Short mmCIF file of C-alpha atoms in Angstrom, two decimals:
data_model
loop_
_atom_site.label_atom_id
_atom_site.label_comp_id
_atom_site.label_asym_id
_atom_site.label_seq_id
_atom_site.Cartn_x
_atom_site.Cartn_y
_atom_site.Cartn_z
CA UNK A 1 27.40 -26.05 -7.41
CA UNK A 2 28.28 -28.84 -5.08
CA UNK A 3 30.15 -26.70 -2.74
CA UNK A 4 27.22 -24.65 -1.28
CA UNK A 5 24.66 -25.70 1.41
CA UNK A 6 21.50 -23.61 2.25
CA UNK A 7 20.33 -22.88 5.65
CA UNK A 8 17.10 -20.83 6.11
CA UNK A 9 15.91 -19.35 9.34
CA UNK A 10 12.06 -19.49 9.72
CA UNK A 11 11.05 -19.09 13.29
CA UNK A 12 8.91 -16.69 15.27
CA UNK A 13 9.89 -13.02 15.38
CA UNK A 14 8.40 -9.70 16.50
CA UNK A 15 4.93 -9.74 15.60
CA UNK A 16 4.68 -7.04 12.91
CA UNK A 17 2.33 -9.01 10.66
CA UNK A 18 -0.37 -9.36 13.27
CA UNK A 19 -3.18 -11.52 12.35
CA UNK A 20 -1.23 -12.94 9.31
CA UNK A 21 0.93 -14.95 11.83
CA UNK A 22 -1.55 -16.00 14.32
CA UNK A 23 -1.28 -19.62 12.93
CA UNK A 24 1.93 -19.54 10.98
CA UNK A 25 5.72 -18.26 11.02
CA UNK A 26 6.82 -15.39 8.70
CA UNK A 27 8.11 -17.79 5.99
CA UNK A 28 4.75 -19.44 5.67
CA UNK A 29 2.76 -16.29 4.88
CA UNK A 30 1.16 -16.54 1.49
CA UNK A 31 2.43 -14.01 -1.23
CA UNK A 32 1.72 -13.21 -4.81
CA UNK A 33 -1.51 -15.33 -5.35
CA UNK A 34 0.29 -18.73 -5.55
CA UNK A 35 3.44 -18.67 -3.23
CA UNK A 36 4.65 -18.51 0.35
CA UNK A 37 7.32 -16.09 1.35
CA UNK A 38 9.87 -18.78 1.86
CA UNK A 39 9.47 -20.04 -1.76
CA UNK A 40 11.56 -17.22 -3.09
CA UNK A 41 14.83 -17.70 -1.30
CA UNK A 42 14.36 -21.53 -1.50
CA UNK A 43 14.03 -21.19 -5.27
CA UNK A 44 17.08 -18.91 -5.28
CA UNK A 45 19.03 -21.84 -3.68
CA UNK A 46 17.62 -24.42 -6.06
CA UNK A 47 18.36 -22.29 -9.14
CA UNK A 48 21.91 -21.95 -7.92
CA UNK A 49 22.42 -25.66 -7.91
CA UNK A 50 22.02 -26.10 -4.20
CA UNK A 51 20.98 -29.61 -3.36
CA UNK A 52 21.03 -29.62 0.40
CA UNK A 53 18.92 -27.12 2.36
CA UNK A 54 18.08 -27.05 6.16
CA UNK A 55 15.30 -25.01 7.51
CA UNK A 56 15.45 -24.03 11.16
CA UNK A 57 12.01 -23.66 12.64
CA UNK A 58 10.41 -22.87 16.02
CA UNK A 59 6.95 -22.05 17.27
CA UNK A 60 3.85 -22.26 15.07
CA UNK A 61 5.60 -24.08 12.17
CA UNK A 62 2.80 -26.68 11.20
CA UNK A 63 1.73 -24.50 8.25
CA UNK A 64 5.43 -24.45 7.02
CA UNK A 65 5.79 -28.13 7.53
CA UNK A 66 2.66 -28.82 5.47
CA UNK A 67 3.87 -26.43 2.74
CA UNK A 68 7.30 -27.83 2.52
CA UNK A 69 6.61 -31.51 2.98
CA UNK A 70 9.29 -33.59 1.37
CA UNK A 71 10.64 -30.73 -0.77
CA UNK A 72 9.39 -32.42 -3.89
CA UNK A 73 8.10 -29.18 -5.54
CA UNK A 74 11.74 -27.78 -5.23
CA UNK A 75 13.37 -31.10 -6.54
CA UNK A 76 14.79 -31.56 -2.99
CA UNK A 77 13.20 -34.87 -2.15
CA UNK A 78 16.27 -37.15 -2.10
CA UNK A 79 17.42 -40.15 -0.37
CA UNK A 80 20.68 -38.44 0.64
CA UNK A 81 20.52 -34.76 1.39
CA UNK A 82 17.81 -32.70 -0.02
CA UNK A 83 15.49 -30.72 2.32
CA UNK A 84 15.88 -31.12 5.99
CA UNK A 85 13.39 -29.65 8.38
CA UNK A 86 14.86 -28.81 11.63
CA UNK A 87 12.01 -27.95 14.18
CA UNK A 88 14.16 -27.41 17.27
CA UNK A 89 11.41 -27.91 19.77
CA UNK A 90 13.50 -28.94 22.64
CA UNK A 91 16.05 -26.15 22.56
CA UNK A 92 13.78 -23.63 24.24
CA UNK A 93 13.15 -25.74 27.25
CA UNK A 94 16.75 -26.12 27.93
CA UNK A 95 17.71 -22.37 27.44
CA UNK A 96 15.87 -19.12 28.20
CA UNK A 97 12.34 -20.44 27.81
CA UNK A 98 10.63 -17.34 26.49
CA UNK A 99 9.27 -19.00 23.39
CA UNK A 100 11.61 -17.46 20.84
CA UNK A 101 15.27 -17.68 19.72
CA UNK A 102 17.16 -14.60 20.80
CA UNK A 103 19.13 -14.45 17.44
CA UNK A 104 20.57 -16.44 14.58
CA UNK A 105 23.53 -17.80 16.41
CA UNK A 106 21.28 -19.33 19.19
CA UNK A 107 19.09 -20.80 16.40
CA UNK A 108 22.27 -22.34 14.68
CA UNK A 109 23.54 -23.73 18.10
CA UNK A 110 20.24 -25.42 18.51
CA UNK A 111 21.04 -27.55 15.38
CA UNK A 112 24.73 -27.88 15.96
CA UNK A 113 24.92 -31.60 15.21
CA UNK A 114 23.34 -30.87 11.92
CA UNK A 115 25.97 -28.23 11.14
CA UNK A 116 28.73 -30.62 11.85
CA UNK A 117 27.24 -33.05 9.32
CA UNK A 118 27.21 -30.63 6.43
CA UNK A 119 29.32 -32.08 3.61
CA UNK A 120 29.65 -28.88 1.43
CA UNK A 121 32.57 -26.53 1.96
CA UNK A 122 30.39 -23.38 2.03
CA UNK A 123 27.07 -22.34 3.54
CA UNK A 124 24.63 -19.73 2.56
CA UNK A 125 22.50 -18.45 5.58
CA UNK A 126 19.15 -16.65 4.85
CA UNK A 127 16.08 -15.46 6.63
CA UNK A 128 12.77 -16.63 5.21
CA UNK A 129 10.89 -13.26 5.19
CA UNK A 130 12.51 -11.65 2.22
CA UNK A 131 11.09 -11.62 -1.21
CA UNK A 132 13.99 -11.98 -3.54
CA UNK A 133 15.13 -14.01 -6.61
CA UNK A 134 18.89 -13.55 -6.93
CA UNK A 135 21.93 -15.46 -8.37
CA UNK A 136 23.40 -17.04 -5.30
CA UNK A 137 26.15 -18.64 -7.47
CA UNK A 138 27.56 -15.19 -8.25
CA UNK A 139 27.58 -14.41 -4.42
CA UNK A 140 29.79 -17.66 -3.83
CA UNK A 141 32.16 -16.75 -6.84
CA UNK A 142 32.56 -13.21 -5.27
CA UNK A 143 33.07 -14.76 -1.93
CA UNK A 144 35.79 -17.00 -3.02
CA UNK A 145 37.53 -14.42 -5.33
CA UNK A 146 37.89 -11.86 -2.50
CA UNK A 147 39.13 -14.38 0.01
CA UNK A 148 36.38 -13.04 2.49
CA UNK A 149 35.56 -14.74 5.64
CA UNK A 150 31.81 -13.71 5.40
CA UNK A 151 30.14 -12.20 2.35
CA UNK A 152 26.87 -10.32 3.17
CA UNK A 153 24.33 -9.49 0.48
CA UNK A 154 23.29 -5.74 0.71
CA UNK A 155 21.38 -3.16 -1.31
CA UNK A 156 21.51 0.57 -1.95
CA UNK A 157 17.76 0.55 -1.70
CA UNK A 158 16.84 2.07 1.74
CA UNK A 159 14.80 0.42 4.43
CA UNK A 160 14.05 1.46 8.03
CA UNK A 161 16.03 1.88 11.15
CA UNK A 162 15.57 -1.58 12.46
CA UNK A 163 17.54 -3.00 9.46
CA UNK A 164 21.34 -3.55 9.41
CA UNK A 165 23.42 -1.06 7.53
CA UNK A 166 27.13 -1.47 6.24
CA UNK A 167 29.71 0.97 5.19
CA UNK A 168 31.95 -0.38 2.35
CA UNK A 169 35.46 0.66 1.15
CA UNK A 170 36.39 0.92 -2.54
CA UNK A 171 37.13 -2.85 -2.57
CA UNK A 172 33.71 -3.76 -1.20
CA UNK A 173 35.14 -4.57 2.28
CA UNK A 174 32.71 -3.87 5.18
CA UNK A 175 34.31 -1.19 7.38
CA UNK A 176 31.36 -0.62 9.74
CA UNK A 177 28.15 -2.28 10.85
CA UNK A 178 25.31 -0.43 12.51
CA UNK A 179 21.63 -1.10 13.32
CA UNK A 180 18.60 0.64 15.12
CA UNK A 181 19.64 3.81 13.46
CA UNK A 182 17.34 6.96 13.71
CA UNK A 183 18.50 8.03 10.32
CA UNK A 184 19.52 4.93 8.12
CA UNK A 185 22.53 5.34 5.78
CA UNK A 186 24.86 3.05 3.87
CA UNK A 187 24.13 -0.33 2.32
CA UNK A 188 21.19 -2.05 3.73
CA UNK A 189 21.85 -5.79 4.66
CA UNK A 190 19.50 -8.46 3.19
CA UNK A 191 20.32 -11.03 5.82
CA UNK A 192 21.86 -13.31 3.41
CA UNK A 193 25.42 -14.46 4.14
CA UNK A 194 27.98 -16.86 2.64
CA UNK A 195 30.93 -18.39 4.66
CA UNK A 196 32.90 -21.49 5.08
CA UNK A 197 31.23 -24.28 6.89
CA UNK A 198 34.10 -24.87 9.24
CA UNK A 199 34.21 -21.18 10.02
CA UNK A 200 30.53 -21.17 10.76
CA UNK A 201 30.79 -23.89 13.41
CA UNK A 202 33.68 -22.16 15.07
CA UNK A 203 31.98 -18.91 15.35
CA UNK A 204 28.68 -20.29 16.66
CA UNK A 205 30.71 -22.31 19.25
CA UNK A 206 32.74 -19.39 20.16
CA UNK A 207 29.75 -16.82 20.58
CA UNK A 208 27.78 -19.34 22.63
CA UNK A 209 30.57 -20.06 25.05
CA UNK A 210 30.40 -16.17 25.78
CA UNK A 211 26.61 -16.05 25.88
CA UNK A 212 26.40 -14.40 22.58
CA UNK A 213 23.40 -15.12 20.43
CA UNK A 214 23.35 -12.45 17.80
CA UNK A 215 24.91 -12.76 14.41
CA UNK A 216 24.99 -9.05 13.61
CA UNK A 217 26.17 -7.81 17.08
CA UNK A 218 28.33 -10.56 18.10
CA UNK A 219 29.81 -11.53 14.83
CA UNK A 220 29.38 -8.62 12.29
CA UNK A 221 29.99 -5.93 14.90
CA UNK A 222 32.24 -7.34 17.49
CA UNK A 223 34.45 -9.44 15.20
CA UNK A 224 34.46 -6.75 12.30
CA UNK A 225 38.19 -5.99 12.70
CA UNK A 226 39.12 -9.59 13.10
CA UNK A 227 37.26 -11.14 10.20
CA UNK A 228 37.35 -10.23 6.51
CA UNK A 229 33.78 -8.98 5.90
CA UNK A 230 32.85 -8.20 2.35
CA UNK A 231 29.53 -6.82 0.88
CA UNK A 232 27.87 -8.11 -2.38
CA UNK A 233 25.79 -5.22 -3.61
CA UNK A 234 22.42 -6.61 -5.24
CA UNK A 235 20.06 -3.96 -6.51
CA UNK A 236 17.47 -6.20 -8.03
CA UNK A 237 13.99 -6.68 -6.47
CA UNK A 238 14.23 -7.36 -2.78
CA UNK A 239 11.52 -6.69 -0.16
CA UNK A 240 11.88 -7.47 3.43
CA UNK A 241 8.28 -8.43 4.85
CA UNK A 242 8.14 -7.38 8.58
CA UNK A 243 5.06 -5.43 8.97
CA UNK A 244 1.40 -5.63 7.86
CA UNK A 245 1.81 -2.43 5.86
CA UNK A 246 4.85 -3.47 3.94
CA UNK A 247 3.23 -6.81 3.18
CA UNK A 248 0.21 -4.96 1.71
CA UNK A 249 2.37 -2.54 -0.20
CA UNK A 250 4.72 -5.23 -1.63
CA UNK A 251 1.61 -7.26 -2.68
CA UNK A 252 0.11 -4.49 -4.58
CA UNK A 253 3.42 -3.71 -6.29
CA UNK A 254 3.05 -6.98 -8.17
CA UNK A 255 0.25 -5.57 -10.23
CA UNK A 256 2.91 -3.58 -11.93
CA UNK A 257 4.28 -5.58 -14.94
CA UNK A 258 7.60 -4.06 -14.42
CA UNK A 259 8.01 -5.32 -10.85
CA UNK A 260 6.74 -8.65 -11.83
CA UNK A 261 9.22 -8.85 -14.50
CA UNK A 262 12.17 -8.04 -12.02
CA UNK A 263 10.97 -10.69 -9.52
CA UNK A 264 9.83 -13.46 -11.83
CA UNK A 265 12.66 -13.79 -14.29
CA UNK A 266 12.62 -16.71 -16.74
CA UNK A 267 16.30 -17.68 -16.07
CA UNK A 268 15.54 -18.18 -12.37
CA UNK A 269 11.91 -19.49 -12.08
CA UNK A 270 10.32 -19.32 -8.65
CA UNK A 271 8.81 -22.62 -7.43
CA UNK A 272 5.83 -23.08 -5.25
CA UNK A 273 3.94 -26.16 -3.80
CA UNK A 274 2.26 -28.08 -6.69
CA UNK A 275 -1.69 -28.00 -6.75
CA UNK A 276 -4.16 -29.55 -8.80
CA UNK A 277 -6.84 -26.79 -8.96
CA UNK A 278 -8.65 -26.30 -12.26
CA UNK A 279 -8.47 -23.16 -14.32
CA UNK A 280 -10.20 -20.17 -13.02
CA UNK A 281 -13.54 -18.80 -14.34
CA UNK A 282 -13.96 -15.21 -14.92
CA UNK A 283 -17.55 -13.94 -15.84
CA UNK A 284 -17.23 -11.30 -18.46
CA UNK A 285 -20.15 -9.53 -17.17
CA UNK A 286 -18.68 -9.10 -13.76
CA UNK A 287 -15.34 -7.72 -14.93
CA UNK A 288 -11.92 -8.37 -13.58
CA UNK A 289 -9.28 -5.50 -13.99
CA UNK A 290 -5.62 -5.24 -13.30
CA UNK A 291 -5.46 -8.27 -10.82
CA UNK A 292 -3.45 -11.50 -10.20
CA UNK A 293 -5.69 -14.47 -10.05
CA UNK A 294 -4.49 -17.91 -9.07
CA UNK A 295 -6.03 -21.13 -10.34
CA UNK A 296 -9.42 -22.40 -9.18
CA UNK A 297 -11.04 -19.04 -8.70
CA UNK A 298 -14.72 -18.36 -9.59
CA UNK A 299 -15.07 -14.71 -10.31
CA UNK A 300 -18.68 -13.64 -11.09
CA UNK A 301 -18.58 -10.23 -9.51
CA UNK A 302 -16.45 -7.13 -9.88
CA UNK A 303 -12.69 -7.28 -9.05
CA UNK A 304 -10.25 -4.47 -9.53
CA UNK A 305 -6.58 -4.19 -8.43
CA UNK A 306 -6.51 -7.38 -6.36
CA UNK A 307 -4.39 -10.38 -5.56
CA UNK A 308 -6.38 -13.51 -5.32
CA UNK A 309 -5.19 -16.85 -4.11
CA UNK A 310 -6.45 -20.26 -5.11
CA UNK A 311 -10.17 -21.13 -5.10
CA UNK A 312 -11.33 -17.79 -4.20
CA UNK A 313 -15.22 -17.16 -4.94
CA UNK A 314 -16.57 -13.78 -5.79
CA UNK A 315 -20.48 -14.01 -6.25
CA UNK A 316 -22.48 -11.94 -8.57
CA UNK A 317 -23.07 -8.37 -7.37
CA UNK A 318 -20.01 -8.51 -5.11
CA UNK A 319 -17.65 -5.57 -5.48
CA UNK A 320 -13.78 -6.16 -4.57
CA UNK A 321 -11.19 -3.47 -5.06
CA UNK A 322 -7.49 -3.00 -3.69
CA UNK A 323 -7.72 -6.39 -1.74
CA UNK A 324 -5.69 -9.46 -1.04
CA UNK A 325 -7.85 -12.65 -0.53
CA UNK A 326 -6.27 -15.84 0.55
CA UNK A 327 -7.09 -19.34 -0.40
CA UNK A 328 -10.83 -20.38 -0.31
CA UNK A 329 -12.19 -16.92 0.59
CA UNK A 330 -15.81 -16.44 -0.40
CA UNK A 331 -17.44 -13.03 -1.01
CA UNK A 332 -21.19 -13.13 -1.11
CA UNK A 333 -23.57 -11.28 -3.21
CA UNK A 334 -23.86 -7.58 -2.69
CA UNK A 335 -20.62 -7.39 -0.38
CA UNK A 336 -18.24 -4.47 -1.05
CA UNK A 337 -14.60 -4.70 -0.04
CA UNK A 338 -11.97 -2.06 -0.18
CA UNK A 339 -8.46 -2.47 1.26
CA UNK A 340 -9.13 -5.81 2.77
CA UNK A 341 -6.79 -8.81 3.48
CA UNK A 342 -8.57 -12.02 4.25
CA UNK A 343 -6.83 -15.11 5.52
CA UNK A 344 -7.70 -18.57 4.40
CA UNK A 345 -11.36 -19.86 4.51
CA UNK A 346 -13.03 -16.57 5.24
CA UNK A 347 -16.64 -15.95 4.30
CA UNK A 348 -17.86 -12.20 3.74
CA UNK A 349 -21.56 -12.42 4.18
CA UNK A 350 -24.15 -10.91 1.68
CA UNK A 351 -24.48 -7.10 1.56
CA UNK A 352 -21.63 -6.55 3.99
CA UNK A 353 -19.45 -3.51 3.45
CA UNK A 354 -15.78 -3.30 4.61
CA UNK A 355 -13.94 -0.06 3.75
CA UNK A 356 -10.28 -0.26 4.61
CA UNK A 357 -7.55 1.99 3.15
CA UNK A 358 -4.27 1.32 1.32
CA UNK A 359 -2.45 2.74 4.52
CA UNK A 360 -4.72 0.94 6.94
CA UNK A 361 -5.89 -2.34 5.38
CA UNK A 362 -8.50 -4.32 7.27
CA UNK A 363 -7.42 -7.87 8.24
CA UNK A 364 -9.84 -10.82 8.69
CA UNK A 365 -8.44 -13.87 10.59
CA UNK A 366 -8.46 -17.39 9.27
CA UNK A 367 -11.84 -19.10 9.07
CA UNK A 368 -13.87 -16.05 10.21
CA UNK A 369 -17.37 -15.22 8.91
CA UNK A 370 -18.00 -11.54 8.66
#
């Protein structure tokens, strides 16, 4: 699909993930044992035949830069086009200066020269904090068939009041856009949009000239009567990761084979950064039950209902249940963990007991020893 270009927003937002984004942006948060959140939408783009992707970043993006690298793991390392990392460091100093973009339009304006250089006729815009694996080629085909100015991907699955919601007519046209609802209703927007490249440049330029910075307010709402806005209803697996609680809940969902089957479908593989870790070792005397275990783990204690990332070590006599342990976490002998999320390089000392709950998980910051 040579006519579609990908743009991913991955910059600092409201801190709903607490300690998990102390040293990273949302898109770089580890998920599912062997991935980062951004891997899912990036893989969807690659599986749809997109060969050029720009990632707009701002703030604590070193982790994301290290993860994406040249784009080789996604077949986006190319002499012409491919993956382009757009860390818009200078923009904040010449605008409002509060450390964050105010909205997607403002983020797009910060890379206007890049937008004008796009060689494809159409652009797909997406946030990086949604876990989704969808056929973007179908969205483009629907966009062209309806003659839409903008096609927004949405779902019937409910979210919360902070999300954007649409009302659609019988033909799929968006008749109303609302957000910050006390009682959410309608089709929930998944923050994935397809539109012509030329129109994108025009809309961004117009909004900025009027001090508009928000895609959903200044374009979807204010221009709703002027533009042909259509919804593409997608009811496959889609999870917006905006809080620590929904991060924990969505991670635990992956222990269900049905959920994993919906997200990791063979016709659209999910790609992550390549690694050279050896196979994991699981001591049969320790016991590992109903858990996702990445490569390089050494499990000699008891593990139940957990998601373990690469190179996690559980020593003999340790007992871990309902936990998410990031890369290179070490749980010493006699330690007992329940409902705990550890960031990278955490060490849990001998005989320590940490009792969290599925509604109130305990989070241990990167590099800590407890």
